[in-house]
Each structure stands twice: as C-alpha cells, then as structure tokens.
Amino acid sequence: MASANKADYVWMDGKLVPWDAATIHVSSEAVLRAASIFEGMRAYWSDKDKELYIFKNAEHLKRLRQSAKILRLSIPFRDEELTAGFIELLRKLEFKDGVHFRPVVYFDEGEPYAWKPEDISTRVFVLAFSRPHEASISKGMRSCVSTWRRNSDNASPSRLKAAANYHNSRLATVEAKLNGFGTPILLNDRGKVAESPGSCFMMVRDGTVVTPPVTSDILESITRSTLIELYRDELKVPVIEREIDRTELYIADETFFCGSGHEVQPIISVDHYPVGDGKVGPLTRKVQELYFDIAKGNVAKYRKWLTPVYGNKR
Ligand SMILES: Cc1ncc(COP(=O)(O)O)c(C=O)c1O
C-alpha cells in the first residue's frame, strides 16, 4: 500500500525495506550538502490491460547516468538491476492507479568533496507513491514570471538532475504561491525563458510550437522530447527550439508546462495577462490527450516506450 507520501516499503540498496527502517545517517553527504541525483518517473495504470506501465524507463536511466557522470558519482547498480528494483517495489506496493516514483543515488559518508568516486560510498533508494493527475491539468493554471533566475550551467547546472538544484526551485515556487499564482516560469541568467521549478515550458505562436533549446539552462526533459516527437510525427505541427523572450509569454496563443510529474499542464495566464482567450488551447489539449493515450498503452506504435510491471499478457 502507498498513499501520497507514505508507503509500506522503500527499495534500498538492492532490497525492499519497511518504511520505518529506510533511514540514512545524518552525517551522509546527501544530508549535509544535498549531494544526490534522482529521477522523477511515472507509471500509468491501464484498466483495459490490467497492467501498470513504466513510461520511458530506459530514457530516465540514461539521464540518471548523465547526471552521475557530471557529478562524478558512480551508481552501484546496473540498469537491469535498477529496473528490476523498480518493478519489485511497484509490485510489492500493489499499485493499480497512477504512480510517481523516484530513484535517488546519493553520496553517503566519506571525505567532504572527495573527488574520487571510490573515496566516498554511494547508495541508492527508490520511493514510490500514488499520484493521480493534478486537477489543474484539465482547467489550466495561472502562472507568473519569477523574480528568481534559473541555475546557470556554469554554476549549478540545470541539466544535472541534482537535489541541490531544487533549492532554486523551492525559492521560486514559494514566492509564486505567496503571490497567489500556481507554478512560476523562471528566466535564465541571460533573461530568456528557461523552465518551471519542476517542468519544461512550451508555447504556441501562429500554429507553431516553440520551446527553449537545451542550452537555455533547462533539464533535458524526457516529456519535452516526447512531445516534440508527437507534435511533429503524429499531429503534424511544426516545433521550433529557440530562445524565448519574456514578452512573448504575454502574446502567445497557448502556453503549457510539461514533465513526468506535472504531465501536460496548461497555463491560462501569465502575470495576469490571459493566454490566448484565457482557456486551455487546442494544441495543448490534443497533445495532452495523445500523451495519456500512449502512456496508458492504447497506441500500439508507442508500446515500445512502456515497461510492464506485472507482466500481464495482452
Ligand atoms: C527542473 C525540471 N525541469 C524539467 C522537468 C521535466 O523533465 P521530465 O520530462 O524528464 O520529467 C523536471 C521534472 O523532472 C524538472 O524537475
């Protein structure tokens, strides 16, 4: 069993551990200096297939390895072992609904700032919780431009999915909430649109989807690449990756966030400027529907993106 933020089990260092026993030491580098990397992944339940599908497992593992490489951290498990761990945990928690799960690799105890991976031990855990769609994905969200800037590549690279980057995310999120908004949009150091605290950004202008390039201080989002592919190949909508100015947010026809956790999240106003007619736009809605259809196993061509958890036959 698992609820929003508690579960009976956690996968830790190769085995299932009861929730209360899943602890790490206060002196670990993860606790002292947020020295960890992670992935935020989803699995989708199909009532029709009686199956839970992990979405783009291989892509998440690849990005986890890229984060590890940048941080010079070695992951003490092979991809197949991690995948088996995800499946073991999700099966044990008997999910039959939408799941969000998070593999975390962290520096444990050792010399602070040890530069050689072998000088400091690394460990892994995986948390999994039920996570239904957020209500705002159907009605849209009011956003704003944050006064905080996104971490820059030469300081604390956003390309690296490190826990420490989410300090920046927290500052921006809390500020936006205090000001009565939903999720904010962060500009980068150059003043161009980067991303949200936990998702990427896309807009539609005159029938073309526009999204910042991966050099705009963003996480190289798996949902972003997925949607670019779906727009081009399935919906026959052109997509451009280019820098976005702040004022383009105020005159765009449609705007939305995308990410594994936040899925396809329409934005209906930015800084109190209505986006388009102030309602969820048609190209946002279309890609959202297609994305969910694929994630739930309804589109044969894209089953290659899914990893079944229970192994039920079709
Ligand atoms: C800062 C940030 N940007 C973008 C994303 C979207 O990435 P993905 O689509 O791979 O989940 C996330 C979520 O994981 C994120 O935390």
mmCIF file of C-alpha atoms and ligand atoms in Angstrom:
data_model
loop_
_atom_site.group_PDB
_atom_site.id
_atom_site.type_symbol
_atom_site.label_atom_id
_atom_site.label_comp_id
_atom_site.label_asym_id
_atom_site.label_seq_id
_atom_site.Cartn_x
_atom_site.Cartn_y
_atom_site.Cartn_z
ATOM 1 C CA MET A 1 0.000 0.000 0.000
ATOM 2 C CA ALA A 2 1.127 3.541 -0.671
ATOM 3 C CA SER A 3 -0.542 6.935 -0.231
ATOM 4 C CA ALA A 4 0.605 10.412 -1.275
ATOM 5 C CA ASN A 5 3.742 10.425 0.855
ATOM 6 C CA LYS A 6 3.942 7.211 2.807
ATOM 7 C CA ALA A 7 4.358 3.655 1.607
ATOM 8 C CA ASP A 8 4.810 0.309 3.320
ATOM 9 C CA TYR A 9 8.144 -0.296 1.590
ATOM 10 C CA VAL A 10 11.117 1.501 0.096
ATOM 11 C CA TRP A 11 13.681 -0.130 -2.208
ATOM 12 C CA MET A 12 17.086 0.464 -0.659
ATOM 13 C CA ASP A 13 20.479 -0.767 -1.818
ATOM 14 C CA GLY A 14 19.106 -3.804 -3.588
ATOM 15 C CA LYS A 15 16.226 -4.886 -1.407
ATOM 16 C CA LEU A 16 12.807 -3.947 -0.080
ATOM 17 C CA VAL A 17 12.941 -2.289 3.326
ATOM 18 C CA PRO A 18 9.927 -1.436 5.544
ATOM 19 C CA TRP A 19 9.179 2.304 5.540
ATOM 20 C CA ASP A 20 10.333 2.941 9.135
ATOM 21 C CA ALA A 21 13.643 1.131 8.587
ATOM 22 C CA ALA A 22 14.504 3.124 5.444
ATOM 23 C CA THR A 23 16.893 5.607 7.046
ATOM 24 C CA ILE A 24 20.207 7.231 6.176
ATOM 25 C CA HIS A 25 22.763 8.679 8.544
ATOM 26 C CA VAL A 26 22.703 12.382 9.460
ATOM 27 C CA SER A 27 26.396 12.627 8.524
ATOM 28 C CA SER A 28 25.858 11.500 4.931
ATOM 29 C CA GLU A 29 26.863 13.960 2.213
ATOM 30 C CA ALA A 30 23.287 13.721 0.943
ATOM 31 C CA VAL A 31 22.014 15.215 4.189
ATOM 32 C CA LEU A 32 24.837 17.682 4.786
ATOM 33 C CA ARG A 33 25.263 19.053 1.272
ATOM 34 C CA ALA A 34 22.312 17.704 -0.771
ATOM 35 C CA ALA A 35 24.812 15.564 -2.693
ATOM 36 C CA SER A 36 22.385 13.390 -4.601
ATOM 37 C CA ILE A 37 20.829 12.908 -8.004
ATOM 38 C CA PHE A 38 17.448 11.486 -8.845
ATOM 39 C CA GLU A 39 14.813 10.795 -11.453
ATOM 40 C CA GLY A 40 11.085 11.543 -11.224
ATOM 41 C CA MET A 41 9.294 8.788 -13.120
ATOM 42 C CA ARG A 42 5.718 7.731 -13.680
ATOM 43 C CA ALA A 43 3.886 4.503 -14.225
ATOM 44 C CA TYR A 44 0.386 4.502 -15.686
ATOM 45 C CA TRP A 45 -2.362 2.021 -14.931
ATOM 46 C CA SER A 46 -4.406 0.536 -17.769
ATOM 47 C CA ASP A 47 -7.771 -0.836 -16.674
ATOM 48 C CA LYS A 48 -8.167 -2.460 -20.052
ATOM 49 C CA ASP A 49 -4.884 -4.395 -19.832
ATOM 50 C CA LYS A 50 -4.903 -4.722 -16.013
ATOM 51 C CA GLU A 51 -1.318 -3.574 -16.260
ATOM 52 C CA LEU A 52 0.906 -0.847 -14.862
ATOM 53 C CA TYR A 53 3.305 0.654 -17.419
ATOM 54 C CA ILE A 54 6.516 2.487 -16.552
ATOM 55 C CA PHE A 55 6.895 5.347 -19.031
ATOM 56 C CA LYS A 56 10.268 5.672 -20.811
ATOM 57 C CA ASN A 57 12.280 3.709 -18.267
ATOM 58 C CA ALA A 58 15.414 3.491 -20.461
ATOM 59 C CA GLU A 59 15.428 7.247 -21.095
ATOM 60 C CA HIS A 60 15.232 8.005 -17.365
ATOM 61 C CA LEU A 61 18.072 5.598 -16.602
ATOM 62 C CA LYS A 62 20.160 7.199 -19.324
ATOM 63 C CA ARG A 63 19.616 10.649 -17.822
ATOM 64 C CA LEU A 64 20.383 9.340 -14.334
ATOM 65 C CA ARG A 65 23.752 8.131 -15.696
ATOM 66 C CA GLN A 66 24.379 11.513 -17.322
ATOM 67 C CA SER A 67 23.682 13.288 -14.031
ATOM 68 C CA ALA A 68 26.030 10.825 -12.288
ATOM 69 C CA LYS A 69 28.749 11.464 -14.858
ATOM 70 C CA ILE A 70 28.623 15.245 -14.427
ATOM 71 C CA LEU A 71 28.733 14.843 -10.647
ATOM 72 C CA ARG A 72 31.496 12.169 -10.848
ATOM 73 C CA LEU A 73 29.305 9.831 -8.869
ATOM 74 C CA SER A 74 29.251 6.110 -9.564
ATOM 75 C CA ILE A 75 25.925 4.297 -9.452
ATOM 76 C CA PRO A 76 26.402 1.000 -7.604
ATOM 77 C CA PHE A 77 23.832 -0.901 -9.716
ATOM 78 C CA ARG A 78 23.462 -1.777 -13.389
ATOM 79 C CA ASP A 79 20.423 -0.518 -15.325
ATOM 80 C CA GLU A 80 18.872 -4.005 -15.335
ATOM 81 C CA GLU A 81 19.236 -4.221 -11.563
ATOM 82 C CA LEU A 82 17.614 -0.827 -11.079
ATOM 83 C CA THR A 83 14.758 -1.733 -13.427
ATOM 84 C CA ALA A 84 14.224 -4.990 -11.537
ATOM 85 C CA GLY A 85 14.203 -2.938 -8.321
ATOM 86 C CA PHE A 86 11.542 -0.559 -9.673
ATOM 87 C CA ILE A 87 9.374 -3.491 -10.701
ATOM 88 C CA GLU A 88 9.859 -5.265 -7.390
ATOM 89 C CA LEU A 89 8.817 -2.151 -5.442
ATOM 90 C CA LEU A 90 5.817 -1.276 -7.617
ATOM 91 C CA ARG A 91 4.572 -4.872 -7.464
ATOM 92 C CA LYS A 92 5.031 -5.053 -3.710
ATOM 93 C CA LEU A 93 3.022 -1.855 -3.224
ATOM 94 C CA GLU A 94 0.294 -3.327 -5.492
ATOM 95 C CA PHE A 95 -0.394 -0.135 -7.410
ATOM 96 C CA LYS A 96 -3.485 -0.072 -9.564
ATOM 97 C CA ASP A 97 -3.501 3.638 -10.322
ATOM 98 C CA GLY A 98 -1.105 6.380 -11.430
ATOM 99 C CA VAL A 99 2.284 6.156 -9.710
ATOM 100 C CA HIS A 100 5.124 8.619 -9.316
ATOM 101 C CA PHE A 101 8.416 7.079 -8.265
ATOM 102 C CA ARG A 102 11.825 8.419 -7.589
ATOM 103 C CA PRO A 103 15.161 6.605 -7.726
ATOM 104 C CA VAL A 104 17.740 8.571 -5.743
ATOM 105 C CA VAL A 105 21.503 7.994 -5.816
ATOM 106 C CA TYR A 106 23.462 9.756 -3.129
ATOM 107 C CA PHE A 107 26.894 10.243 -1.682
ATOM 108 C CA ASP A 108 26.937 8.609 1.710
ATOM 109 C CA GLU A 109 29.729 9.034 4.228
ATOM 110 C CA GLY A 110 33.280 9.947 3.276
ATOM 111 C CA GLU A 111 35.640 12.864 2.934
ATOM 112 C CA PRO A 112 33.688 16.023 2.118
ATOM 113 C CA TYR A 113 34.287 16.993 -1.507
ATOM 114 C CA ALA A 114 36.249 13.789 -2.117
ATOM 115 C CA TRP A 115 36.957 13.929 -5.828
ATOM 116 C CA LYS A 116 37.484 10.248 -6.481
ATOM 117 C CA PRO A 117 34.264 8.227 -6.535
ATOM 118 C CA GLU A 118 35.981 5.372 -4.678
ATOM 119 C CA ASP A 119 36.733 7.660 -1.730
ATOM 120 C CA ILE A 120 33.106 8.072 -0.889
ATOM 121 C CA SER A 121 30.437 5.421 -0.878
ATOM 122 C CA THR A 122 27.283 5.857 -2.916
ATOM 123 C CA ARG A 123 23.907 4.345 -2.179
ATOM 124 C CA VAL A 124 20.507 4.140 -3.810
ATOM 125 C CA PHE A 125 16.890 4.176 -2.744
ATOM 126 C CA VAL A 126 13.581 4.283 -4.588
ATOM 127 C CA LEU A 127 10.381 5.837 -3.260
ATOM 128 C CA ALA A 128 7.000 5.266 -4.908
ATOM 129 C CA PHE A 129 3.620 6.868 -4.255
ATOM 130 C CA SER A 130 0.192 7.028 -5.840
ATOM 131 C CA ARG A 131 -0.100 10.225 -7.840
ATOM 132 C CA PRO A 132 -3.286 10.889 -9.758
ATOM 133 C CA HIS A 133 -3.426 13.676 -12.349
ATOM 134 C CA GLU A 134 -3.464 17.150 -10.812
ATOM 135 C CA ALA A 135 -6.875 18.858 -11.106
ATOM 136 C CA SER A 136 -5.215 21.840 -12.809
ATOM 137 C CA ILE A 137 -4.276 19.808 -15.870
ATOM 138 C CA SER A 138 -7.845 19.994 -17.131
ATOM 139 C CA LYS A 139 -8.713 23.573 -16.239
ATOM 140 C CA GLY A 140 -5.287 25.198 -16.586
ATOM 141 C CA MET A 141 -3.140 27.221 -14.207
ATOM 142 C CA ARG A 142 -2.293 30.872 -13.602
ATOM 143 C CA SER A 143 1.445 31.412 -13.843
ATOM 144 C CA CYS A 144 3.888 34.289 -13.384
ATOM 145 C CA VAL A 145 7.496 35.154 -14.162
ATOM 146 C CA SER A 146 9.606 34.505 -11.089
ATOM 147 C CA THR A 147 11.957 37.135 -9.704
ATOM 148 C CA TRP A 148 14.420 34.248 -9.179
ATOM 149 C CA ARG A 149 16.698 33.182 -12.043
ATOM 150 C CA ARG A 150 17.223 29.535 -13.051
ATOM 151 C CA ASN A 151 20.528 27.953 -12.039
ATOM 152 C CA SER A 152 23.075 28.566 -14.758
ATOM 153 C CA ASP A 153 25.138 25.875 -16.487
ATOM 154 C CA ASN A 154 28.401 27.287 -15.166
ATOM 155 C CA ALA A 155 27.243 27.410 -11.558
ATOM 156 C CA SER A 156 24.807 24.644 -10.665
ATOM 157 C CA PRO A 157 23.820 23.077 -13.996
ATOM 158 C CA SER A 158 20.098 22.538 -14.524
ATOM 159 C CA ARG A 159 20.950 19.751 -16.975
ATOM 160 C CA LEU A 160 22.013 17.701 -13.972
ATOM 161 C CA LYS A 161 19.016 16.400 -12.018
ATOM 162 C CA ALA A 162 20.585 17.086 -8.647
ATOM 163 C CA ALA A 163 18.613 17.546 -5.446
ATOM 164 C CA ALA A 164 20.602 20.736 -4.777
ATOM 165 C CA ASN A 165 19.063 22.413 -7.844
ATOM 166 C CA TYR A 166 15.678 22.216 -6.188
ATOM 167 C CA HIS A 167 16.685 24.834 -3.650
ATOM 168 C CA ASN A 168 16.340 27.291 -6.549
ATOM 169 C CA SER A 169 13.019 25.622 -7.430
ATOM 170 C CA ARG A 170 11.718 25.974 -3.905
ATOM 171 C CA LEU A 171 12.501 29.710 -3.752
ATOM 172 C CA ALA A 172 10.589 30.314 -6.968
ATOM 173 C CA THR A 173 7.654 28.076 -6.057
ATOM 174 C CA VAL A 174 7.101 29.549 -2.618
ATOM 175 C CA GLU A 175 7.317 33.107 -3.948
ATOM 176 C CA ALA A 176 4.735 32.345 -6.656
ATOM 177 C CA LYS A 177 2.355 30.688 -4.187
ATOM 178 C CA LEU A 178 2.638 33.601 -1.738
ATOM 179 C CA ASN A 179 1.722 35.913 -4.593
ATOM 180 C CA GLY A 180 -1.360 33.819 -5.400
ATOM 181 C CA PHE A 181 -0.068 32.049 -8.530
ATOM 182 C CA GLY A 182 0.395 28.411 -9.438
ATOM 183 C CA THR A 183 3.709 27.243 -10.896
ATOM 184 C CA PRO A 184 6.066 30.080 -11.969
ATOM 185 C CA ILE A 185 8.256 30.462 -15.053
ATOM 186 C CA LEU A 186 11.963 31.054 -14.396
ATOM 187 C CA LEU A 187 14.128 33.102 -16.716
ATOM 188 C CA ASN A 188 17.793 32.185 -17.038
ATOM 189 C CA ASP A 189 20.790 34.405 -16.320
ATOM 190 C CA ARG A 190 20.516 35.881 -19.808
ATOM 191 C CA GLY A 191 16.909 36.895 -19.158
ATOM 192 C CA LYS A 192 15.425 34.320 -21.560
ATOM 193 C CA VAL A 193 12.708 31.823 -20.620
ATOM 194 C CA ALA A 194 14.190 28.677 -19.081
ATOM 195 C CA GLU A 195 11.654 26.385 -17.402
ATOM 196 C CA SER A 196 9.484 25.984 -14.309
ATOM 197 C CA PRO A 197 10.791 24.711 -10.954
ATOM 198 C CA GLY A 198 9.879 21.154 -11.985
ATOM 199 C CA SER A 199 8.899 21.070 -15.648
ATOM 200 C CA CYS A 200 9.760 22.448 -19.080
ATOM 201 C CA PHE A 201 7.949 25.172 -20.987
ATOM 202 C CA MET A 202 6.266 25.255 -24.391
ATOM 203 C CA MET A 203 4.147 27.855 -26.166
ATOM 204 C CA VAL A 204 2.201 28.069 -29.412
ATOM 205 C CA ARG A 205 2.524 31.069 -31.698
ATOM 206 C CA ASP A 206 0.683 31.158 -35.026
ATOM 207 C CA GLY A 207 0.334 27.383 -35.223
ATOM 208 C CA THR A 208 3.971 26.634 -34.350
ATOM 209 C CA VAL A 209 5.082 25.116 -31.055
ATOM 210 C CA VAL A 210 8.095 26.930 -29.599
ATOM 211 C CA THR A 211 10.234 25.677 -26.713
ATOM 212 C CA PRO A 212 13.590 26.820 -25.298
ATOM 213 C CA PRO A 213 16.625 24.840 -26.504
ATOM 214 C CA VAL A 214 18.527 22.542 -24.139
ATOM 215 C CA THR A 215 21.159 25.304 -23.878
ATOM 216 C CA SER A 216 18.695 27.633 -22.097
ATOM 217 C CA ASP A 217 19.532 26.287 -18.610
ATOM 218 C CA ILE A 218 16.860 23.616 -18.529
ATOM 219 C CA LEU A 219 16.721 19.977 -17.607
ATOM 220 C CA GLU A 220 16.910 17.839 -20.760
ATOM 221 C CA SER A 221 13.332 16.767 -20.207
ATOM 222 C CA ILE A 222 12.064 13.420 -21.405
ATOM 223 C CA THR A 223 8.496 14.727 -21.692
ATOM 224 C CA ARG A 224 9.738 17.679 -23.727
ATOM 225 C CA SER A 225 11.431 15.357 -26.267
ATOM 226 C CA THR A 226 8.362 13.118 -26.281
ATOM 227 C CA LEU A 227 6.016 15.998 -27.074
ATOM 228 C CA ILE A 228 8.326 17.403 -29.756
ATOM 229 C CA GLU A 229 8.218 13.991 -31.444
ATOM 230 C CA LEU A 230 4.445 13.661 -31.088
ATOM 231 C CA TYR A 231 3.758 17.134 -32.448
ATOM 232 C CA ARG A 232 5.973 16.555 -35.461
ATOM 233 C CA ASP A 233 5.163 12.937 -36.269
ATOM 234 C CA GLU A 234 1.553 12.498 -35.158
ATOM 235 C CA LEU A 235 -0.101 15.922 -35.021
ATOM 236 C CA LYS A 236 1.877 17.359 -37.976
ATOM 237 C CA VAL A 237 2.517 20.579 -36.072
ATOM 238 C CA PRO A 238 5.904 22.317 -36.556
ATOM 239 C CA VAL A 239 8.127 22.697 -33.498
ATOM 240 C CA ILE A 240 10.975 25.189 -33.129
ATOM 241 C CA GLU A 241 13.587 25.091 -30.380
ATOM 242 C CA ARG A 242 14.740 28.674 -29.826
ATOM 243 C CA GLU A 243 15.223 31.239 -27.088
ATOM 244 C CA ILE A 244 12.014 32.819 -25.810
ATOM 245 C CA ASP A 245 11.686 36.425 -24.615
ATOM 246 C CA ARG A 246 9.616 37.333 -21.580
ATOM 247 C CA THR A 247 7.120 39.441 -23.523
ATOM 248 C CA GLU A 248 6.379 36.544 -25.869
ATOM 249 C CA LEU A 249 4.713 34.899 -22.876
ATOM 250 C CA TYR A 250 2.155 37.709 -22.879
ATOM 251 C CA ILE A 251 1.177 37.413 -26.543
ATOM 252 C CA ALA A 252 1.423 33.629 -27.085
ATOM 253 C CA ASP A 253 -1.701 31.795 -28.289
ATOM 254 C CA GLU A 254 -1.115 28.863 -25.905
ATOM 255 C CA THR A 255 1.374 28.098 -23.139
ATOM 256 C CA PHE A 256 1.957 24.987 -21.051
ATOM 257 C CA PHE A 257 4.419 23.130 -18.856
ATOM 258 C CA CYS A 258 5.484 19.548 -19.439
ATOM 259 C CA GLY A 259 7.213 16.989 -17.267
ATOM 260 C CA SER A 260 6.878 13.478 -15.903
ATOM 261 C CA GLY A 261 5.333 14.683 -12.659
ATOM 262 C CA HIS A 262 3.294 17.623 -13.956
ATOM 263 C CA GLU A 263 2.457 15.857 -17.237
ATOM 264 C CA VAL A 264 0.966 18.370 -19.707
ATOM 265 C CA GLN A 265 -0.056 21.351 -17.587
ATOM 266 C CA PRO A 266 -1.882 24.138 -19.464
ATOM 267 C CA ILE A 267 -1.177 27.753 -18.445
ATOM 268 C CA ILE A 268 -4.129 30.120 -18.909
ATOM 269 C CA SER A 269 -2.499 33.366 -17.780
ATOM 270 C CA VAL A 270 0.986 34.736 -17.148
ATOM 271 C CA ASP A 271 1.464 37.748 -14.851
ATOM 272 C CA HIS A 272 -2.318 38.334 -15.164
ATOM 273 C CA TYR A 273 -2.153 38.539 -18.969
ATOM 274 C CA PRO A 274 -4.653 35.988 -20.328
ATOM 275 C CA VAL A 275 -3.002 33.484 -22.653
ATOM 276 C CA GLY A 276 -4.989 33.462 -25.908
ATOM 277 C CA ASP A 277 -8.657 33.574 -24.911
ATOM 278 C CA GLY A 278 -7.826 32.556 -21.335
ATOM 279 C CA LYS A 279 -8.865 28.935 -21.863
ATOM 280 C CA VAL A 280 -6.852 25.763 -22.452
ATOM 281 C CA GLY A 281 -5.703 25.879 -26.083
ATOM 282 C CA PRO A 282 -6.488 23.232 -28.739
ATOM 283 C CA LEU A 283 -2.885 22.190 -29.486
ATOM 284 C CA THR A 284 -2.221 21.823 -25.767
ATOM 285 C CA ARG A 285 -5.304 19.667 -25.299
ATOM 286 C CA LYS A 286 -4.529 17.493 -28.329
ATOM 287 C CA VAL A 287 -1.008 16.632 -27.226
ATOM 288 C CA GLN A 288 -2.185 16.055 -23.661
ATOM 289 C CA GLU A 289 -4.783 13.505 -24.818
ATOM 290 C CA LEU A 290 -2.314 11.741 -27.095
ATOM 291 C CA TYR A 291 0.334 11.632 -24.356
ATOM 292 C CA PHE A 292 -2.034 9.947 -21.889
ATOM 293 C CA ASP A 293 -3.313 7.534 -24.517
ATOM 294 C CA ILE A 294 0.242 6.436 -25.260
ATOM 295 C CA ALA A 295 1.289 6.272 -21.598
ATOM 296 C CA LYS A 296 -1.686 4.033 -20.817
ATOM 297 C CA GLY A 297 -0.785 1.597 -23.584
ATOM 298 C CA ASN A 298 -3.561 2.459 -26.037
ATOM 299 C CA VAL A 299 -1.319 3.180 -29.020
ATOM 300 C CA ALA A 300 0.411 0.072 -30.407
ATOM 301 C CA LYS A 301 3.154 2.025 -32.185
ATOM 302 C CA TYR A 302 4.370 3.516 -28.917
ATOM 303 C CA ARG A 303 4.214 0.476 -26.631
ATOM 304 C CA LYS A 304 7.972 0.410 -27.079
ATOM 305 C CA TRP A 305 8.081 3.325 -24.627
ATOM 306 C CA LEU A 306 6.411 1.266 -21.884
ATOM 307 C CA THR A 307 7.765 -1.291 -19.422
ATOM 308 C CA PRO A 308 5.043 -3.561 -17.965
ATOM 309 C CA VAL A 309 5.269 -4.043 -14.209
ATOM 310 C CA TYR A 310 3.005 -7.031 -13.584
ATOM 311 C CA GLY A 311 3.802 -8.816 -16.847
ATOM 312 C CA ASN A 312 0.168 -9.454 -17.766
ATOM 313 C CA LYS A 313 -0.496 -10.860 -21.221
ATOM 314 C CA ARG A 314 -2.384 -8.677 -23.678
HETATM 315 C C1 LIG B 1 13.529 21.312 -13.244
HETATM 316 C C2 LIG B 1 12.810 20.357 -14.121
HETATM 317 N N1 LIG B 1 12.697 20.632 -15.429
HETATM 318 C C3 LIG B 1 12.053 19.811 -16.278
HETATM 319 C C4 LIG B 1 11.471 18.635 -15.812
HETATM 320 C C5 LIG B 1 10.793 17.730 -16.781
HETATM 321 O O1 LIG B 1 11.606 16.626 -17.043
HETATM 322 P P1 LIG B 1 10.981 15.235 -17.446
HETATM 323 O O2 LIG B 1 10.068 15.496 -18.590
HETATM 324 O O3 LIG B 1 12.136 14.410 -17.870
HETATM 325 O O4 LIG B 1 10.293 14.711 -16.261
HETATM 326 C C6 LIG B 1 11.554 18.314 -14.458
HETATM 327 C C7 LIG B 1 10.935 17.112 -13.931
HETATM 328 O O5 LIG B 1 11.505 16.104 -13.784
HETATM 329 C C8 LIG B 1 12.265 19.171 -13.596
HETATM 330 O O6 LIG B 1 12.375 18.895 -12.302
#
